[in-house]
Amino acid sequence: MTTSEQHPNLIQVLDFVDSHRQAFVDDLFQLLRIPSVSADSAFADDMCRAADWLVSHFREMGLAVELIETAGHPIVYAESPPVEGAPVALVYGHYDVQPPDPSDKWITPPFEPTVRDGNVYARGACDDKGQMLTHVKSLQSWLKSSGKLPLQVKLVIEGEEEVGSEHLGSFLADNTEKLACDCVVISDTSQFAPGVPAITYGLRGIAYFELHLTGPNRDLHSGVFGGGVTNPANALCKMLAALVDEEGKIRLPGFYDDVTSLTDREREEWQALPFDQQEFENQLDVDGVTGEAGFTTLERRWARPSLDINGMTSGYQGEGAKTVLPTRASAKFSFRLVPDQDPAKVTAALRAFLEPLVPPGITMELVEYHGAAGIAFPLESPYLEAAANAIETGFEARPVFMREGGSIPIVNQFHQRLGAEVLLLGWGQNDDNLHSPNEKFSLIDFHRGVRASAALWHELASLAQGQ
Ligand code: BES
Ligand code: ZN
């Protein structure tokens, strides 16, 4: 038991959390039943339903709430009253989810939350409805059991994280005073492993593109025309393959200029983490991995840039063989970036690299989607210490410090515009199938997350009051 757990208010709150465990799960299921897919306009009404669900939830908790319309999906904003002498925390999360595709690979339907082996299976279970709700439920527990919060909390729950947070940046820029805070709390990452909770101090950034190549004015017979006309699918393969060399290095000129090296301390600390390469491969059913030469798997995933093709479309995709020379070929692909790499510079370098590679008979269109810079925070801070204590209360284990390969586009801007520390406290697991079929979230970790969050408000409040 940590000292904070002995505080009378917190004891009451944690009791409330324990005795409302099932009620909180029921609420999570309500939200999971709403198919709030931000990428697909067919789900626009459901996006509004999810935002409205949050609005009424926050209102019932007695918070001041606003539904902020944007040119995209709405932002839900809520706040509690200021507390003299205590810091201000801002909780950020997202109510949008990734498309459920491929839908036929789900064991149970993506928007009918189902419990198996102590996990809830549903799109958004972990990313991010389940994780985000741990903070909502801990705040509700504080409000119900002690009548007030020990510090002021502001909540920003957006609906566009999975599509690059396009409209949140301007909301942030226009409302820096309203959103002013000492720290931002985000649960949208993972633990290191089961039983090994983590605080994440670095995220990769992203630069996402779609490349369209157009060749002849119609699909052609590949026997009649093949070899005599440039095939856009062949050209696409060549151009994409040119982006990475044999050593796994990205070949854009200047790409590595701003890549910050890992520190010796990081390398040592990551070697000491309980990571087993064989087990990692077994979990994915692969008989080996490739990547940038000279780096370990954790280093490659957390601290080195990478390039992945996210989707390719061309030619005949139906059953059996069809001898066609397609008129068009396209690919979606994205670079993961590390701190100090600028997505705009990468975009310019990519365009300059690809243009001379376009063969005769092909026209190229390069579409830019979202871009966001990566970030790494210093490890010395009282807020991190407070968060580590809170995690110990919730998870009964001290967290490790790690970086993650995923991106949360707005984190950089929170840090820069609000000057706030960002606490990335992830309750998920690496095998939670984020963005894949059968996404899941452990219900025990949901409960532990609510407990850790409840303790966090106490820990943060104690900080400023010098207790
Ligand atoms: N929750 C994830 C990011 C994440 C997952 C970070 C696991 C660390 C560990 C987030 O919702 C996400 O998927 N973000 C997108 C952002 C992109 C669409 C701009 C990503 O990383 O692909
Ligand atoms: Zn997420």
PDB file of N, CA and C and ligand atoms in Angstrom, residues 92-94 96-98 126-129 131 161-162 186-189 407-409 434-435 439, ligand 2:
ATOM      1  N   TYR A  92      -7.081  14.348 -22.072  1.00  0.00           N
ATOM      2  CA  TYR A  92      -7.376  14.273 -23.505  1.00  0.00           C
ATOM      3  C   TYR A  92      -7.655  12.826 -23.877  1.00  0.00           C
ATOM      4  N   GLY A  93      -8.634  12.634 -24.741  1.00  0.00           N
ATOM      5  CA  GLY A  93      -8.919  11.289 -25.252  1.00  0.00           C
ATOM      6  C   GLY A  93      -9.680  11.426 -26.554  1.00  0.00           C
ATOM      7  N   HIS A  94      -9.991  10.288 -27.181  1.00  0.00           N
ATOM      8  CA  HIS A  94     -10.781  10.386 -28.419  1.00  0.00           C
ATOM      9  C   HIS A  94     -11.909   9.366 -28.439  1.00  0.00           C
ATOM     10  N   ASP A  96     -13.490   8.736 -31.351  1.00  0.00           N
ATOM     11  CA  ASP A  96     -13.564   8.108 -32.673  1.00  0.00           C
ATOM     12  C   ASP A  96     -12.768   6.801 -32.670  1.00  0.00           C
ATOM     13  N   VAL A  97     -13.142   5.932 -33.586  1.00  0.00           N
ATOM     14  CA  VAL A  97     -12.450   4.640 -33.707  1.00  0.00           C
ATOM     15  C   VAL A  97     -12.053   4.418 -35.165  1.00  0.00           C
ATOM     16  N   GLN A  98     -11.190   3.443 -35.357  1.00  0.00           N
ATOM     17  CA  GLN A  98     -10.786   3.046 -36.702  1.00  0.00           C
ATOM     18  C   GLN A  98     -11.910   2.242 -37.363  1.00  0.00           C
ATOM     19  N   CYS A 126     -10.101  -0.654 -26.510  1.00  0.00           N
ATOM     20  CA  CYS A 126      -8.878  -0.130 -25.902  1.00  0.00           C
ATOM     21  C   CYS A 126      -8.561   1.261 -26.455  1.00  0.00           C
ATOM     22  N   ASP A 127      -8.749   1.413 -27.753  1.00  0.00           N
ATOM     23  CA  ASP A 127      -8.309   2.619 -28.491  1.00  0.00           C
ATOM     24  C   ASP A 127      -9.519   3.395 -28.985  1.00  0.00           C
ATOM     25  N   ASP A 128     -10.071   4.303 -28.222  1.00  0.00           N
ATOM     26  CA  ASP A 128      -9.567   4.761 -26.949  1.00  0.00           C
ATOM     27  C   ASP A 128     -10.706   4.840 -25.942  1.00  0.00           C
ATOM     28  N   LYS A 129     -11.879   4.253 -26.320  1.00  0.00           N
ATOM     29  CA  LYS A 129     -13.045   4.464 -25.452  1.00  0.00           C
ATOM     30  C   LYS A 129     -12.802   3.887 -24.056  1.00  0.00           C
ATOM     31  N   GLN A 131      -9.944   3.170 -22.497  1.00  0.00           N
ATOM     32  CA  GLN A 131      -8.898   3.884 -21.741  1.00  0.00           C
ATOM     33  C   GLN A 131      -9.371   5.282 -21.332  1.00  0.00           C
ATOM     34  N   GLU A 161      -9.028  11.862 -33.866  1.00  0.00           N
ATOM     35  CA  GLU A 161      -7.649  11.425 -33.628  1.00  0.00           C
ATOM     36  C   GLU A 161      -7.204  10.419 -34.668  1.00  0.00           C
ATOM     37  N   GLU A 162      -8.095   9.502 -35.001  1.00  0.00           N
ATOM     38  CA  GLU A 162      -7.715   8.423 -35.925  1.00  0.00           C
ATOM     39  C   GLU A 162      -7.574   8.912 -37.362  1.00  0.00           C
ATOM     40  N   ILE A 186      -3.128  11.553 -20.628  1.00  0.00           N
ATOM     41  CA  ILE A 186      -3.656  10.822 -21.780  1.00  0.00           C
ATOM     42  C   ILE A 186      -3.477   9.326 -21.557  1.00  0.00           C
ATOM     43  N   SER A 187      -4.563   8.583 -21.688  1.00  0.00           N
ATOM     44  CA  SER A 187      -4.444   7.119 -21.671  1.00  0.00           C
ATOM     45  C   SER A 187      -4.859   6.617 -23.043  1.00  0.00           C
ATOM     46  N   ASP A 188      -3.886   6.451 -23.913  1.00  0.00           N
ATOM     47  CA  ASP A 188      -4.142   6.023 -25.293  1.00  0.00           C
ATOM     48  C   ASP A 188      -2.918   5.264 -25.802  1.00  0.00           C
ATOM     49  N   THR A 189      -2.198   4.665 -24.861  1.00  0.00           N
ATOM     50  CA  THR A 189      -0.990   3.901 -25.187  1.00  0.00           C
ATOM     51  C   THR A 189      -1.099   2.541 -24.495  1.00  0.00           C
ATOM     52  N   SER A 407       1.424   7.065 -32.778  1.00  0.00           N
ATOM     53  CA  SER A 407       1.393   8.533 -32.775  1.00  0.00           C
ATOM     54  C   SER A 407       0.091   9.030 -32.162  1.00  0.00           C
ATOM     55  N   ILE A 408       0.184  10.115 -31.445  1.00  0.00           N
ATOM     56  CA  ILE A 408      -1.008  10.842 -30.997  1.00  0.00           C
ATOM     57  C   ILE A 408      -0.745  12.279 -31.434  1.00  0.00           C
ATOM     58  N   PRO A 409      -1.299  12.643 -32.606  1.00  0.00           N
ATOM     59  CA  PRO A 409      -0.831  13.841 -33.300  1.00  0.00           C
ATOM     60  C   PRO A 409      -0.824  15.123 -32.467  1.00  0.00           C
ATOM     61  N   LEU A 434      -5.221  -3.299 -31.760  1.00  0.00           N
ATOM     62  CA  LEU A 434      -5.608  -1.948 -32.176  1.00  0.00           C
ATOM     63  C   LEU A 434      -5.586  -1.888 -33.699  1.00  0.00           C
ATOM     64  N   HIS A 435      -6.577  -1.297 -34.286  1.00  0.00           N
ATOM     65  CA  HIS A 435      -6.698  -1.123 -35.738  1.00  0.00           C
ATOM     66  C   HIS A 435      -6.883  -2.462 -36.465  1.00  0.00           C
ATOM     67  N   GLU A 439     -10.331  -6.270 -31.766  1.00  0.00           N
ATOM     68  CA  GLU A 439      -9.747  -5.378 -30.750  1.00  0.00           C
ATOM     69  C   GLU A 439     -10.333  -5.744 -29.387  1.00  0.00           C
TER      70      GLU A 439
HETATM   71 ZN    ZN B   2      -6.059   5.988 -29.869  1.00  0.00          ZN
END
